[in-house]
Amino acid sequence: MKKFPENFWWGAATSGPQSEGRFNKKHANVFDYHFEIEPEKFYQHIGPDVASNFYNSYQEDIQLMKSIGMNSVRTSIQWSRLIDDLETNTVNQEAVDFYNAVIATMISEKMTPVMNLHHFDLPVELYAKYGGWESKKIVELYVGFAEQCFKLFGDRVKYWTTHNEPMVVVEGEYLFQFHYPNIVDGKKAVQVAYNLNLASAKAIQAFRRLNIPEAKIGTILNLTPTYAASDSKEDQEAARIAELWNNNLFLEPAVHGTFPSELEELLTQDKVLWEGSAEEKEVIKNNTVDFLGVNFYHPNRVKAPDLAPNSVGEWLPNRYYDAYDMPGRRVNLDRGWEIYPKALYDIAINIKENYKNIPWYVSENGMGVSNEDRFKNSEGIIEDEYRIAFVTEHLEWLYQGIEEGSNCFGYHMWTPIDCWSWLNAYKNRYGFISNNIHTQIKTVKQSGYWFKEVAKRNGLKE
Ligand code: BG6
């Protein structure tokens, strides 16, 4: 048997904005608002209003999670729910009661809660008033919100994360137009990336000042290892820059407290470097993470760009590399993402060799498949063998990385119960547990029963 380390986390992750529903929330986040103004942009015009109804059904949902053997679970605290006055950071008592109840239920079911503080869900008023993450004012307000969370829940929550996939905020909101406000502005994107790194470090600083016994803080990054189309000098150079931008821009400050110098040089040369003070860089240097969460879905294959990088036009980071569609690649066509499990091994070794072998866990992995009802058997259970095969392959490569010394302490699936997925809404389903969004009836899939056995054995059968 392929046995995983003792006390390995077997669990899954969701987020407040994707599971709770908008019930009883005083403020709208950027997605609540985007759905209000452009519902047609969302698959089948389904927004985050109800999501998977976690706000009302958290007890049953957490029991279902327990029933499939999960020993840990991540969700997020919504800034737009917890805080009443966004300028002074006073808290909303109903929200405090709600998150207290969620945490208490997780603990009573013997699941370690992991709480994230930002899952793309900035309160939209802060975008309207200050320009969102473009502004350092938001960094300060976010730190105030984070501090409230640590004070309110830190006696019970021992694992915190500052952001989920900050790079997606940069790409979705400022480069590739898949998240509101759909801006295309490379210079702003660079500043937002810096500000998100600064916000993480400042939240960590606030956390350390509180000195909460036994509590740890990390951040969650979507790592997309880069593979060059060929060994040619040009393709290798494209891969080098893609890796600096897509991964190292967040990974290096989080773990080493510094920005990649080659990237700083490139951004300086292109006259788009962020504005940051020496004092801020000191905060980033002195407030690195205790652990890392890695979301892994797909690799990033690149080739030399068709157009010369110094072509005239708006600066965007991808002027240095083009996407490479490798012939024969395996893809989940519903999501359009390549399936390449070995990348998880490459991540494990990269962390071991280049990032202090810091403790880390797979904080998301999984596959979103549409119309899963077609796989229902006569008892109404979705037979999602493709998901079992997908997770097995990823766990095998992860196991190999751990065998070679990488310090990985857990594996979380995206997601426990089918939840709302941004613009794709409920098109692709990721859960171990299905959700009929019309009745909110939730049913364990075959993969959920399988996962329970893996968790119980703490390993994979040979
Ligand atoms: C990650 C996010 O990017 O992947 C989740 O942390 C997201 O919020 C998940 O739902 C799956 O991606 P998508 O776009 O298919 O929902």
XYZ file of C-alpha atoms and ligand atoms in Angstrom:
478
model
C 0.000 0.000 0.000
C 1.096 3.577 -0.655
C 0.789 4.978 2.840
C 0.729 8.727 3.411
C 2.352 10.456 6.415
C 0.710 10.198 9.816
C -2.080 12.730 10.491
C -2.324 13.486 6.784
C -5.197 15.841 5.954
C -7.878 14.195 3.842
C -10.442 16.806 3.035
C -11.880 19.302 0.639
C -12.222 23.028 0.134
C -14.980 25.454 -0.608
C -15.409 29.193 -0.151
C -17.970 31.491 1.463
C -19.069 33.224 -1.754
C -19.472 29.923 -3.600
C -21.360 27.946 -0.966
C -23.171 30.171 1.557
C -25.632 32.048 -0.606
C -26.242 35.743 -0.229
C -28.689 35.318 2.662
C -28.552 37.929 5.390
C -25.524 39.711 3.960
C -25.270 43.433 4.375
C -22.731 44.111 1.627
C -22.357 42.848 -1.909
C -19.011 41.457 -3.013
C -17.726 41.978 -6.557
C -19.492 38.831 -7.785
C -22.817 39.597 -6.095
C -22.683 42.949 -7.837
C -21.539 41.645 -11.198
C -24.499 39.273 -11.246
C -26.840 42.161 -10.385
C -25.695 44.187 -13.378
C -24.913 41.490 -15.971
C -26.777 38.265 -15.147
C -26.488 37.153 -18.770
C -22.720 36.709 -18.323
C -23.335 33.831 -15.894
C -24.088 30.313 -17.145
C -27.867 29.886 -17.362
C -28.168 33.242 -15.567
C -27.499 31.604 -12.210
C -25.866 33.861 -9.643
C -24.520 33.425 -6.120
C -27.821 34.178 -4.344
C -28.461 30.652 -3.131
C -25.237 28.839 -4.089
C -25.297 25.509 -2.208
C -27.326 27.016 0.631
C -24.545 26.486 3.187
C -25.783 29.462 5.196
C -28.933 27.506 6.034
C -27.745 23.909 5.794
C -24.220 24.047 7.203
C -24.975 21.462 9.878
C -26.243 18.799 7.482
C -23.540 19.707 4.958
C -20.744 19.314 7.478
C -22.212 15.986 8.605
C -22.214 14.826 4.981
C -18.571 15.868 4.686
C -17.797 13.867 7.799
C -19.655 10.885 6.359
C -17.133 10.636 3.505
C -14.171 10.505 5.873
C -12.951 14.092 5.722
C -10.743 15.076 8.665
C -10.245 18.701 7.592
C -12.099 21.300 5.576
C -11.429 24.789 4.231
C -13.904 27.534 3.674
C -13.617 31.312 3.800
C -15.006 34.106 5.910
C -16.727 36.640 3.693
C -15.548 40.184 4.363
C -18.871 41.358 2.914
C -20.706 39.326 5.567
C -18.561 39.732 8.676
C -18.011 43.460 8.614
C -20.788 45.978 9.155
C -18.926 49.238 8.674
C -16.267 48.700 6.038
C -14.339 51.825 7.049
C -14.075 51.131 10.757
C -14.283 47.335 10.662
C -17.083 46.889 13.180
C -18.527 43.390 13.051
C -21.979 42.095 12.245
C -23.183 39.983 15.157
C -25.320 37.613 13.060
C -22.309 36.878 10.906
C -20.171 36.237 13.972
C -22.825 33.829 15.268
C -22.955 32.092 11.899
C -19.192 31.557 11.604
C -18.989 30.520 15.263
C -21.648 27.894 14.620
C -19.875 26.654 11.468
C -16.565 26.337 13.309
C -18.199 24.630 16.298
C -19.902 22.102 14.009
C -16.656 21.309 12.191
C -14.826 20.808 15.458
C -17.581 18.683 16.952
C -17.377 16.484 13.825
C -13.602 16.235 14.405
C -12.666 18.107 11.280
C -9.822 20.624 11.368
C -11.170 23.948 10.102
C -8.984 25.968 7.760
C -10.187 29.530 7.335
C -9.324 31.658 4.359
C -9.773 35.409 4.361
C -10.083 36.377 0.721
C -11.480 34.251 -2.083
C -11.867 36.859 -4.890
C -14.703 38.436 -2.852
C -13.825 42.061 -2.220
C -16.828 44.137 -1.024
C -17.801 46.003 -4.175
C -18.176 49.331 -2.344
C -14.437 49.251 -1.760
C -13.861 48.831 -5.449
C -16.186 51.738 -6.263
C -14.708 54.029 -3.642
C -10.991 53.232 -3.748
C -10.348 51.178 -6.893
C -10.135 47.891 -4.999
C -6.758 46.151 -4.822
C -5.188 48.923 -6.906
C -5.187 50.982 -3.734
C -3.127 50.637 -0.561
C -6.136 51.864 1.385
C -7.715 48.476 0.651
C -4.627 46.776 2.043
C -5.166 48.597 5.349
C -8.895 47.852 5.467
C -8.270 44.184 4.646
C -5.754 43.906 7.477
C -8.373 45.374 9.847
C -10.868 42.750 8.697
C -8.271 39.976 9.060
C -7.447 41.132 12.584
C -11.110 40.922 13.547
C -11.208 37.337 12.269
C -8.112 36.322 14.252
C -9.507 37.879 17.424
C -12.989 36.438 17.025
C -12.128 32.892 15.940
C -8.402 32.362 16.572
C -8.983 30.503 19.845
C -10.522 27.646 17.798
C -9.259 28.048 14.234
C -5.590 27.058 14.125
C -5.001 27.237 10.363
C -5.477 30.523 8.541
C -4.782 31.585 4.984
C -4.544 35.153 3.742
C -5.687 34.739 0.118
C -6.918 32.108 -2.271
C -5.210 32.348 -5.680
C -4.306 36.037 -5.636
C -3.014 35.621 -9.205
C -6.580 34.992 -10.346
C -7.550 38.458 -9.093
C -4.723 39.920 -11.182
C -5.596 37.918 -14.296
C -9.377 37.902 -14.027
C -9.888 41.529 -13.038
C -6.968 43.278 -14.755
C -5.758 41.223 -17.713
C -8.050 38.629 -19.239
C -11.529 39.894 -18.396
C -13.109 36.954 -16.645
C -13.847 38.719 -13.342
C -15.521 42.060 -12.633
C -14.457 44.865 -13.267
C -12.946 43.318 -16.441
C -10.182 45.854 -16.906
C -7.269 45.285 -19.310
C -4.320 47.203 -17.893
C -0.918 45.621 -17.412
C 0.466 48.382 -15.202
C -2.499 48.205 -12.856
C -2.181 44.409 -12.836
C 1.413 44.745 -11.639
C 0.403 47.116 -8.828
C -2.454 44.826 -7.777
C -0.044 41.875 -7.607
C 2.259 43.881 -5.349
C -0.601 45.108 -3.154
C -1.946 41.580 -2.712
C 1.503 40.401 -1.623
C 1.742 43.340 0.758
C -1.739 42.636 2.164
C -0.770 39.036 2.855
C 2.425 40.069 4.674
C 0.624 42.754 6.692
C -2.116 40.320 7.717
C 0.614 37.890 8.805
C 2.249 40.705 10.796
C -1.070 41.442 12.556
C -1.514 37.720 13.212
C 1.954 37.359 14.772
C 1.378 40.358 17.035
C -1.651 38.609 18.533
C 0.493 35.641 19.474
C -2.326 33.108 19.255
C -1.237 29.802 20.804
C -0.613 26.995 18.309
C -2.059 28.907 15.372
C -0.413 28.932 11.948
C -0.868 31.127 8.936
C -0.227 30.540 5.262
C -1.458 31.524 1.853
C -3.000 29.618 -1.036
C -1.455 29.878 -4.489
C -2.523 28.366 -7.772
C 0.734 26.967 -9.068
C 0.829 26.197 -12.772
C 4.273 24.713 -13.489
C 5.639 25.937 -16.807
C 6.745 23.548 -19.536
C 8.446 24.897 -22.645
C 7.344 23.654 -26.065
C 10.919 22.701 -26.935
C 14.549 23.024 -25.863
C 15.104 25.941 -28.200
C 16.599 29.046 -26.634
C 13.505 31.073 -27.518
C 10.990 28.635 -26.000
C 13.121 28.250 -22.880
C 13.274 32.016 -22.471
C 9.483 32.238 -22.834
C 9.100 29.558 -20.145
C 11.514 31.367 -17.821
C 9.484 34.576 -17.931
C 6.128 32.785 -17.705
C 7.331 31.000 -14.574
C 8.527 34.270 -13.028
C 5.209 35.975 -13.675
C 2.701 33.189 -13.054
C 4.234 31.445 -10.082
C 7.248 33.164 -8.566
C 5.600 36.573 -8.277
C 3.585 35.216 -5.345
C 5.598 32.192 -4.288
C 8.846 34.023 -3.601
C 7.451 36.819 -1.411
C 5.287 34.296 0.485
C 8.160 31.942 1.333
C 11.358 34.004 0.999
C 10.022 37.519 1.646
C 11.469 38.944 -1.584
C 10.304 39.528 -5.140
C 12.091 37.658 -7.936
C 14.883 40.042 -8.950
C 14.779 39.021 -12.632
C 11.106 39.943 -12.748
C 11.749 43.261 -11.010
C 14.411 44.021 -13.620
C 12.076 43.168 -16.483
C 9.227 45.287 -15.099
C 11.630 48.156 -14.483
C 12.952 47.938 -18.030
C 9.350 47.966 -19.335
C 8.500 50.914 -17.053
C 5.631 49.159 -15.315
C 7.176 48.300 -11.950
C 4.906 48.683 -8.916
C 5.167 51.466 -6.416
C 6.405 50.151 -3.116
C 8.337 51.680 -0.243
C 11.389 50.335 1.560
C 9.272 50.085 4.692
C 6.688 47.897 2.917
C 9.426 45.648 1.544
C 10.675 45.205 5.101
C 7.205 44.058 6.166
C 7.148 41.576 3.273
C 10.619 40.351 4.205
C 9.776 39.790 7.859
C 6.353 38.208 7.489
C 6.567 35.041 5.456
C 4.163 32.105 5.731
C 4.242 29.139 8.108
C 2.812 26.855 5.444
C 1.672 26.935 1.863
C -1.551 25.763 0.232
C -1.162 24.786 -3.409
C -4.116 24.663 -5.770
C -3.223 22.557 -8.750
C -5.427 21.994 -11.768
C -3.326 22.167 -14.920
C 0.170 22.827 -16.245
C 1.152 25.889 -18.254
C 2.733 25.064 -21.616
C 4.329 27.931 -23.444
C 6.351 28.747 -26.532
C 8.184 31.799 -27.829
C 5.700 34.514 -28.794
C 4.725 34.927 -32.446
C 5.120 38.675 -32.147
C 8.311 40.297 -30.942
C 7.950 41.325 -27.254
C 8.889 44.891 -28.134
C 5.958 45.244 -30.556
C 4.165 48.530 -30.058
C 1.046 48.486 -27.888
C -0.325 48.141 -24.402
C 2.037 46.312 -21.994
C 0.819 42.892 -20.964
C 2.965 40.201 -19.326
C 2.068 37.605 -21.958
C 3.869 39.564 -24.655
C 6.817 37.385 -23.594
C 5.192 34.006 -24.184
C 2.361 32.353 -26.113
C 0.266 29.444 -24.927
C 1.422 26.191 -26.482
C -1.196 23.570 -27.361
C 0.818 20.401 -27.107
C -0.376 17.808 -29.611
C -1.788 14.712 -27.918
C -2.390 16.393 -24.564
C -5.133 14.970 -22.342
C -7.847 17.490 -21.537
C -10.983 17.801 -19.428
C -12.998 19.249 -22.280
C -15.777 20.577 -20.046
C -13.322 22.986 -18.405
C -10.695 23.103 -21.136
C -7.856 22.295 -18.755
C -5.065 19.855 -19.538
C -4.782 16.845 -17.226
C -1.134 16.311 -16.320
C -0.796 14.725 -12.855
C 3.004 14.552 -12.932
C 3.058 18.315 -12.462
C 2.057 17.722 -8.840
C 5.301 15.795 -8.358
C 7.218 18.622 -10.032
C 5.580 21.090 -7.612
C 6.502 18.891 -4.643
C 10.142 18.757 -5.709
C 10.267 22.482 -6.535
C 9.007 23.333 -3.032
C 11.483 20.916 -1.511
C 14.473 22.195 -3.427
C 13.766 25.891 -3.870
C 11.299 26.896 -1.178
C 12.910 25.750 2.086
C 10.976 22.464 1.951
C 8.270 24.411 3.747
C 5.252 22.458 5.053
C 2.586 22.519 2.349
C -0.607 20.810 1.348
C -2.636 20.408 -1.813
C -5.366 22.902 -1.009
C -7.343 22.269 -4.216
C -7.274 19.721 -6.990
C -10.158 18.248 -8.915
C -12.168 18.160 -12.095
C -15.334 19.972 -13.079
C -17.586 17.855 -15.268
C -20.872 18.944 -16.815
C -24.169 17.081 -16.849
C -23.086 14.434 -14.359
C -26.651 13.174 -14.111
C -25.907 11.097 -17.193
C -23.695 8.918 -14.971
C -26.418 8.202 -12.391
C -27.058 4.537 -11.636
C -30.422 3.002 -10.771
C -29.999 4.038 -7.130
C -29.462 7.644 -8.119
C -25.733 7.661 -7.341
C -23.408 9.379 -9.797
C -20.748 6.910 -10.876
C -17.911 9.347 -11.445
C -15.128 6.904 -12.241
C -13.274 9.601 -14.190
C -12.936 11.608 -10.943
C -11.640 8.592 -9.016
C -9.070 7.996 -11.772
C -8.105 11.682 -11.781
C -7.562 11.847 -8.012
C -5.758 8.498 -7.935
C -3.244 9.614 -10.540
C -2.599 12.883 -8.741
C -2.205 11.134 -5.400
C 0.271 8.682 -6.932
C 2.520 11.494 -8.112
C 2.089 13.329 -4.819
C 3.085 10.170 -2.987
C 6.228 9.957 -5.083
C 7.098 13.570 -4.160
C 6.571 12.835 -0.458
C 8.686 9.675 -0.720
C 11.477 11.863 -2.063
C 11.234 14.142 0.954
C 8.745 16.875 0.083
C 7.018 18.122 3.216
C 3.378 17.729 2.170
C 0.834 17.267 4.955
C -2.480 16.945 3.160
C -4.703 16.691 0.147
C -7.887 18.693 -0.277
C -10.238 18.194 -3.153
C -12.142 21.010 -4.779
C -14.856 20.644 -3.510
C -16.869 18.714 -0.887
C -20.343 19.542 -2.252
C -21.010 20.832 -5.796
C -20.879 24.590 -5.458
C -21.294 27.748 -7.507
C -18.379 28.453 -9.852
C -18.180 32.137 -10.798
C -19.134 32.768 -14.448
C -19.585 29.042 -15.027
C -22.130 28.971 -12.187
C -23.336 25.346 -11.956
C -22.151 24.168 -15.382
C -19.247 22.026 -14.200
C -19.556 20.026 -11.007
C -16.513 19.296 -8.851
C -17.898 17.765 -5.659
C -17.643 14.397 -3.930
C -21.284 15.122 -3.148
C -23.779 16.239 -5.782
C -26.270 19.027 -5.288
C -29.647 19.291 -6.957
C -29.794 23.072 -7.098
C -33.596 23.112 -7.421
C -34.287 21.038 -4.320
C -30.924 21.389 -2.528
C -30.909 17.610 -2.063
C -27.319 16.476 -1.671
C -26.171 12.961 -2.545
C -22.771 11.322 -2.115
C -21.161 10.355 -5.444
C -19.197 7.158 -5.983
C -15.984 9.177 -5.594
C -17.131 10.238 -2.111
C -17.455 6.617 -0.998
C -14.083 5.867 -2.576
C -12.443 8.835 -0.839
C -13.727 7.615 2.511
C -11.806 4.351 2.044
C -8.637 6.179 0.993
C -8.859 8.429 4.058
C -9.512 5.471 6.349
C -6.542 3.549 4.967
C -4.490 6.735 4.864
C -3.260 5.585 1.515
C -3.726 4.095 -1.897
C -3.822 0.407 -2.674
C -0.828 -0.656 -4.791
C -10.027 27.613 -8.194
C -10.776 28.449 -7.213
O -9.546 28.488 -9.162
O -10.685 26.666 -8.933
C -12.226 28.074 -7.009
O -10.144 28.608 -5.981
C -12.810 27.575 -8.310
O -12.894 29.170 -6.489
C -12.046 26.338 -8.749
O -14.181 27.357 -8.248
C -12.529 25.709 -10.036
O -12.500 26.617 -11.100
P -13.814 27.055 -11.864
O -13.432 28.295 -12.583
O -14.147 25.945 -12.793
O -14.863 27.294 -10.841
